[in-house]
Amino acid sequence: MKFNDVFVVDDDKIYHFLIKKLLTSNNINLNLSFFENGLVAIEGIKDKIEKGDTPPDLILLDINMPVLDGWQFLEEYKLLKDKIEKDIIIYIISSSDNTVDKDRAKDFQDEVKDYYLKPVTIEAIKSIFSI
């Protein structure tokens, strides 16, 4: 699948830098938007819907963030899904290798396509972006 607009929802600025570098070095050109917590990302989606803009094609979501964490983001997203005219692909990319988190991701199988561990690898990028 071809992605154009991507939301990166993660409070780690170093991760923002690394994801930009990985994408650029693999000639993946996207419109990237960075959000430091789930609340501003949800607001970003709502804002796009209200303006009649296309919501993101892809969301790379961290779990552990301040204000609204990844799980809370997913709960809010479930409430919004019906207002969105397309499916948004969501991948969790987290430093948590905890079985509880991986199992909890399965509770969101309608929303979350897959779960990747940080640090994100070139293999994960290739898998997500089908290159």
PDB file of N, CA and C in Angstrom, residues 38-102:
ATOM      1  N   GLY A  38      -0.993  11.239  22.524  1.00  0.00           N
ATOM      2  CA  GLY A  38      -2.189  10.801  21.828  1.00  0.00           C
ATOM      3  C   GLY A  38      -3.274  11.854  21.714  1.00  0.00           C
ATOM      4  N   LEU A  39      -3.324  12.772  22.682  1.00  0.00           N
ATOM      5  CA  LEU A  39      -4.363  13.792  22.654  1.00  0.00           C
ATOM      6  C   LEU A  39      -4.189  14.730  21.452  1.00  0.00           C
ATOM      7  N   VAL A  40      -2.974  15.229  21.242  1.00  0.00           N
ATOM      8  CA  VAL A  40      -2.778  16.137  20.110  1.00  0.00           C
ATOM      9  C   VAL A  40      -2.954  15.406  18.776  1.00  0.00           C
ATOM     10  N   ALA A  41      -2.656  14.109  18.753  1.00  0.00           N
ATOM     11  CA  ALA A  41      -2.865  13.323  17.526  1.00  0.00           C
ATOM     12  C   ALA A  41      -4.355  13.157  17.235  1.00  0.00           C
ATOM     13  N   ILE A  42      -5.145  12.841  18.262  1.00  0.00           N
ATOM     14  CA  ILE A  42      -6.606  12.730  18.090  1.00  0.00           C
ATOM     15  C   ILE A  42      -7.163  14.071  17.622  1.00  0.00           C
ATOM     16  N   GLU A  43      -6.685  15.159  18.235  1.00  0.00           N
ATOM     17  CA  GLU A  43      -7.130  16.486  17.821  1.00  0.00           C
ATOM     18  C   GLU A  43      -6.740  16.761  16.373  1.00  0.00           C
ATOM     19  N   GLY A  44      -5.556  16.271  15.966  1.00  0.00           N
ATOM     20  CA  GLY A  44      -5.112  16.423  14.581  1.00  0.00           C
ATOM     21  C   GLY A  44      -6.026  15.704  13.603  1.00  0.00           C
ATOM     22  N   ILE A  45      -6.471  14.517  13.973  1.00  0.00           N
ATOM     23  CA  ILE A  45      -7.397  13.758  13.120  1.00  0.00           C
ATOM     24  C   ILE A  45      -8.752  14.472  13.062  1.00  0.00           C
ATOM     25  N   LYS A  46      -9.258  14.875  14.229  1.00  0.00           N
ATOM     26  CA  LYS A  46     -10.550  15.577  14.276  1.00  0.00           C
ATOM     27  C   LYS A  46     -10.498  16.858  13.442  1.00  0.00           C
ATOM     28  N   ASP A  47      -9.387  17.569  13.536  1.00  0.00           N
ATOM     29  CA  ASP A  47      -9.208  18.814  12.797  1.00  0.00           C
ATOM     30  C   ASP A  47      -9.277  18.555  11.289  1.00  0.00           C
ATOM     31  N   LYS A  48      -8.616  17.500  10.847  1.00  0.00           N
ATOM     32  CA  LYS A  48      -8.647  17.155   9.419  1.00  0.00           C
ATOM     33  C   LYS A  48     -10.074  16.810   8.976  1.00  0.00           C
ATOM     34  N   ILE A  49     -10.800  16.053   9.800  1.00  0.00           N
ATOM     35  CA  ILE A  49     -12.176  15.671   9.465  1.00  0.00           C
ATOM     36  C   ILE A  49     -13.057  16.922   9.372  1.00  0.00           C
ATOM     37  N   GLU A  50     -12.938  17.808  10.367  1.00  0.00           N
ATOM     38  CA  GLU A  50     -13.762  19.022  10.391  1.00  0.00           C
ATOM     39  C   GLU A  50     -13.484  19.926   9.195  1.00  0.00           C
ATOM     40  N   LYS A  51     -12.233  19.970   8.754  1.00  0.00           N
ATOM     41  CA  LYS A  51     -11.865  20.826   7.618  1.00  0.00           C
ATOM     42  C   LYS A  51     -12.149  20.158   6.276  1.00  0.00           C
ATOM     43  N   GLY A  52     -12.550  18.896   6.320  1.00  0.00           N
ATOM     44  CA  GLY A  52     -12.796  18.171   5.084  1.00  0.00           C
ATOM     45  C   GLY A  52     -11.516  17.678   4.431  1.00  0.00           C
ATOM     46  N   ASP A  53     -10.404  17.715   5.191  1.00  0.00           N
ATOM     47  CA  ASP A  53      -9.127  17.201   4.684  1.00  0.00           C
ATOM     48  C   ASP A  53      -9.079  15.687   4.848  1.00  0.00           C
ATOM     49  N   THR A  54      -8.206  15.078   4.107  1.00  0.00           N
ATOM     50  CA  THR A  54      -8.024  13.637   4.204  1.00  0.00           C
ATOM     51  C   THR A  54      -7.237  13.306   5.467  1.00  0.00           C
ATOM     52  N   PRO A  55      -7.747  12.399   6.298  1.00  0.00           N
ATOM     53  CA  PRO A  55      -6.980  11.987   7.478  1.00  0.00           C
ATOM     54  C   PRO A  55      -5.734  11.201   7.049  1.00  0.00           C
ATOM     55  N   PRO A  56      -4.832  10.938   7.977  1.00  0.00           N
ATOM     56  CA  PRO A  56      -3.602  10.233   7.599  1.00  0.00           C
ATOM     57  C   PRO A  56      -3.888   8.829   7.068  1.00  0.00           C
ATOM     58  N   ASP A  57      -2.967   8.344   6.237  1.00  0.00           N
ATOM     59  CA  ASP A  57      -3.072   6.971   5.718  1.00  0.00           C
ATOM     60  C   ASP A  57      -2.539   5.976   6.740  1.00  0.00           C
ATOM     61  N   LEU A  58      -1.582   6.457   7.536  1.00  0.00           N
ATOM     62  CA  LEU A  58      -0.834   5.583   8.429  1.00  0.00           C
ATOM     63  C   LEU A  58      -0.536   6.321   9.724  1.00  0.00           C
ATOM     64  N   ILE A  59      -0.622   5.600  10.838  1.00  0.00           N
ATOM     65  CA  ILE A  59      -0.220   6.139  12.135  1.00  0.00           C
ATOM     66  C   ILE A  59       0.790   5.176  12.747  1.00  0.00           C
ATOM     67  N   LEU A  60       1.958   5.723  13.113  1.00  0.00           N
ATOM     68  CA  LEU A  60       2.962   4.966  13.866  1.00  0.00           C
ATOM     69  C   LEU A  60       2.806   5.413  15.314  1.00  0.00           C
ATOM     70  N   LEU A  61       2.371   4.510  16.168  1.00  0.00           N
ATOM     71  CA  LEU A  61       1.909   4.855  17.514  1.00  0.00           C
ATOM     72  C   LEU A  61       2.781   4.242  18.599  1.00  0.00           C
ATOM     73  N   ASP A  62       3.249   5.098  19.505  1.00  0.00           N
ATOM     74  CA  ASP A  62       3.949   4.627  20.700  1.00  0.00           C
ATOM     75  C   ASP A  62       2.893   4.316  21.767  1.00  0.00           C
ATOM     76  N   ILE A  63       3.271   3.545  22.775  1.00  0.00           N
ATOM     77  CA  ILE A  63       2.336   3.235  23.859  1.00  0.00           C
ATOM     78  C   ILE A  63       2.536   4.190  25.033  1.00  0.00           C
ATOM     79  N   ASN A  64       3.790   4.312  25.472  1.00  0.00           N
ATOM     80  CA  ASN A  64       4.081   5.071  26.691  1.00  0.00           C
ATOM     81  C   ASN A  64       4.350   6.537  26.374  1.00  0.00           C
ATOM     82  N   MET A  65       3.341   7.368  26.632  1.00  0.00           N
ATOM     83  CA  MET A  65       3.438   8.806  26.391  1.00  0.00           C
ATOM     84  C   MET A  65       2.676   9.531  27.486  1.00  0.00           C
ATOM     85  N   PRO A  66       3.011  10.800  27.708  1.00  0.00           N
ATOM     86  CA  PRO A  66       2.245  11.583  28.687  1.00  0.00           C
ATOM     87  C   PRO A  66       0.886  11.993  28.116  1.00  0.00           C
ATOM     88  N   VAL A  67       0.052  12.545  28.951  1.00  0.00           N
ATOM     89  CA  VAL A  67      -1.270  13.102  28.640  1.00  0.00           C
ATOM     90  C   VAL A  67      -2.250  12.018  28.190  1.00  0.00           C
ATOM     91  N   LEU A  68      -2.072  11.486  26.983  1.00  0.00           N
ATOM     92  CA  LEU A  68      -2.923  10.412  26.475  1.00  0.00           C
ATOM     93  C   LEU A  68      -1.976   9.372  25.882  1.00  0.00           C
ATOM     94  N   ASP A  69      -1.902   8.192  26.512  1.00  0.00           N
ATOM     95  CA  ASP A  69      -0.972   7.174  26.009  1.00  0.00           C
ATOM     96  C   ASP A  69      -1.562   6.451  24.789  1.00  0.00           C
ATOM     97  N   GLY A  70      -0.801   5.509  24.261  1.00  0.00           N
ATOM     98  CA  GLY A  70      -1.229   4.803  23.058  1.00  0.00           C
ATOM     99  C   GLY A  70      -2.547   4.068  23.215  1.00  0.00           C
ATOM    100  N   TRP A  71      -2.756   3.455  24.377  1.00  0.00           N
ATOM    101  CA  TRP A  71      -4.000   2.716  24.598  1.00  0.00           C
ATOM    102  C   TRP A  71      -5.189   3.675  24.640  1.00  0.00           C
ATOM    103  N   GLN A  72      -5.004   4.799  25.342  1.00  0.00           N
ATOM    104  CA  GLN A  72      -6.080   5.796  25.423  1.00  0.00           C
ATOM    105  C   GLN A  72      -6.351   6.391  24.041  1.00  0.00           C
ATOM    106  N   PHE A  73      -5.272   6.593  23.261  1.00  0.00           N
ATOM    107  CA  PHE A  73      -5.439   7.070  21.887  1.00  0.00           C
ATOM    108  C   PHE A  73      -6.322   6.100  21.109  1.00  0.00           C
ATOM    109  N   LEU A  74      -6.025   4.803  21.223  1.00  0.00           N
ATOM    110  CA  LEU A  74      -6.799   3.799  20.481  1.00  0.00           C
ATOM    111  C   LEU A  74      -8.263   3.787  20.906  1.00  0.00           C
ATOM    112  N   GLU A  75      -8.528   3.972  22.202  1.00  0.00           N
ATOM    113  CA  GLU A  75      -9.924   4.045  22.679  1.00  0.00           C
ATOM    114  C   GLU A  75     -10.634   5.242  22.042  1.00  0.00           C
ATOM    115  N   GLU A  76      -9.962   6.392  22.014  1.00  0.00           N
ATOM    116  CA  GLU A  76     -10.539   7.596  21.403  1.00  0.00           C
ATOM    117  C   GLU A  76     -10.726   7.404  19.898  1.00  0.00           C
ATOM    118  N   TYR A  77      -9.741   6.765  19.271  1.00  0.00           N
ATOM    119  CA  TYR A  77      -9.804   6.524  17.830  1.00  0.00           C
ATOM    120  C   TYR A  77     -11.005   5.634  17.483  1.00  0.00           C
ATOM    121  N   LYS A  78     -11.269   4.625  18.307  1.00  0.00           N
ATOM    122  CA  LYS A  78     -12.418   3.743  18.061  1.00  0.00           C
ATOM    123  C   LYS A  78     -13.716   4.541  18.007  1.00  0.00           C
ATOM    124  N   LEU A  79     -13.817   5.574  18.851  1.00  0.00           N
ATOM    125  CA  LEU A  79     -15.021   6.403  18.879  1.00  0.00           C
ATOM    126  C   LEU A  79     -15.130   7.274  17.623  1.00  0.00           C
ATOM    127  N   LEU A  80     -14.003   7.559  17.010  1.00  0.00           N
ATOM    128  CA  LEU A  80     -13.953   8.429  15.820  1.00  0.00           C
ATOM    129  C   LEU A  80     -14.103   7.675  14.505  1.00  0.00           C
ATOM    130  N   LYS A  81     -13.768   6.389  14.534  1.00  0.00           N
ATOM    131  CA  LYS A  81     -13.645   5.606  13.294  1.00  0.00           C
ATOM    132  C   LYS A  81     -14.812   5.765  12.324  1.00  0.00           C
ATOM    133  N   ASP A  82     -16.022   5.811  12.857  1.00  0.00           N
ATOM    134  CA  ASP A  82     -17.205   5.886  11.997  1.00  0.00           C
ATOM    135  C   ASP A  82     -17.277   7.186  11.206  1.00  0.00           C
ATOM    136  N   LYS A  83     -16.615   8.231  11.702  1.00  0.00           N
ATOM    137  CA  LYS A  83     -16.631   9.528  11.023  1.00  0.00           C
ATOM    138  C   LYS A  83     -15.548   9.631   9.950  1.00  0.00           C
ATOM    139  N   ILE A  84     -14.699   8.617   9.877  1.00  0.00           N
ATOM    140  CA  ILE A  84     -13.577   8.637   8.930  1.00  0.00           C
ATOM    141  C   ILE A  84     -13.942   7.756   7.741  1.00  0.00           C
ATOM    142  N   GLU A  85     -13.816   8.306   6.557  1.00  0.00           N
ATOM    143  CA  GLU A  85     -14.283   7.605   5.362  1.00  0.00           C
ATOM    144  C   GLU A  85     -13.285   6.611   4.782  1.00  0.00           C
ATOM    145  N   LYS A  86     -12.170   6.438   5.447  1.00  0.00           N
ATOM    146  CA  LYS A  86     -11.203   5.446   4.964  1.00  0.00           C
ATOM    147  C   LYS A  86     -10.587   4.745   6.163  1.00  0.00           C
ATOM    148  N   ASP A  87      -9.986   3.612   5.900  1.00  0.00           N
ATOM    149  CA  ASP A  87      -9.288   2.907   6.963  1.00  0.00           C
ATOM    150  C   ASP A  87      -7.907   3.518   7.135  1.00  0.00           C
ATOM    151  N   ILE A  88      -7.580   3.845   8.358  1.00  0.00           N
ATOM    152  CA  ILE A  88      -6.240   4.319   8.683  1.00  0.00           C
ATOM    153  C   ILE A  88      -5.469   3.121   9.224  1.00  0.00           C
ATOM    154  N   ILE A  89      -4.319   2.856   8.645  1.00  0.00           N
ATOM    155  CA  ILE A  89      -3.476   1.750   9.112  1.00  0.00           C
ATOM    156  C   ILE A  89      -2.709   2.238  10.343  1.00  0.00           C
ATOM    157  N   ILE A  90      -2.730   1.458  11.415  1.00  0.00           N
ATOM    158  CA  ILE A  90      -2.005   1.818  12.636  1.00  0.00           C
ATOM    159  C   ILE A  90      -1.032   0.697  12.984  1.00  0.00           C
ATOM    160  N   TYR A  91       0.223   1.089  13.188  1.00  0.00           N
ATOM    161  CA  TYR A  91       1.238   0.180  13.710  1.00  0.00           C
ATOM    162  C   TYR A  91       1.683   0.712  15.058  1.00  0.00           C
ATOM    163  N   ILE A  92       1.739  -0.169  16.052  1.00  0.00           N
ATOM    164  CA  ILE A  92       2.340   0.213  17.323  1.00  0.00           C
ATOM    165  C   ILE A  92       3.843   0.003  17.186  1.00  0.00           C
ATOM    166  N   ILE A  93       4.597   1.021  17.560  1.00  0.00           N
ATOM    167  CA  ILE A  93       6.060   0.905  17.605  1.00  0.00           C
ATOM    168  C   ILE A  93       6.459   1.350  19.005  1.00  0.00           C
ATOM    169  N   SER A  94       6.842   0.385  19.826  1.00  0.00           N
ATOM    170  CA  SER A  94       7.051   0.655  21.246  1.00  0.00           C
ATOM    171  C   SER A  94       8.346   0.030  21.747  1.00  0.00           C
ATOM    172  N   SER A  95       8.856   0.581  22.828  1.00  0.00           N
ATOM    173  CA  SER A  95      10.020  -0.025  23.477  1.00  0.00           C
ATOM    174  C   SER A  95       9.581  -1.146  24.418  1.00  0.00           C
ATOM    175  N   SER A  96       8.272  -1.303  24.602  1.00  0.00           N
ATOM    176  CA  SER A  96       7.764  -2.323  25.519  1.00  0.00           C
ATOM    177  C   SER A  96       7.741  -3.701  24.858  1.00  0.00           C
ATOM    178  N   ASP A  97       8.538  -4.589  25.430  1.00  0.00           N
ATOM    179  CA  ASP A  97       8.553  -5.987  24.987  1.00  0.00           C
ATOM    180  C   ASP A  97       7.689  -6.825  25.935  1.00  0.00           C
ATOM    181  N   ASN A  98       6.870  -6.141  26.708  1.00  0.00           N
ATOM    182  CA  ASN A  98       6.038  -6.763  27.712  1.00  0.00           C
ATOM    183  C   ASN A  98       4.907  -7.566  27.055  1.00  0.00           C
ATOM    184  N   THR A  99       4.753  -8.800  27.476  1.00  0.00           N
ATOM    185  CA  THR A  99       3.703  -9.673  26.939  1.00  0.00           C
ATOM    186  C   THR A  99       2.319  -9.069  27.156  1.00  0.00           C
ATOM    187  N   VAL A 100       2.131  -8.396  28.287  1.00  0.00           N
ATOM    188  CA  VAL A 100       0.838  -7.769  28.586  1.00  0.00           C
ATOM    189  C   VAL A 100       0.490  -6.749  27.501  1.00  0.00           C
ATOM    190  N   ASP A 101       1.484  -5.937  27.092  1.00  0.00           N
ATOM    191  CA  ASP A 101       1.239  -4.948  26.046  1.00  0.00           C
ATOM    192  C   ASP A 101       0.962  -5.613  24.704  1.00  0.00           C
ATOM    193  N   LYS A 102       1.735  -6.632  24.384  1.00  0.00           N
ATOM    194  CA  LYS A 102       1.517  -7.325  23.104  1.00  0.00           C
ATOM    195  C   LYS A 102       0.139  -7.981  23.066  1.00  0.00           C
TER     196      LYS A 102
END
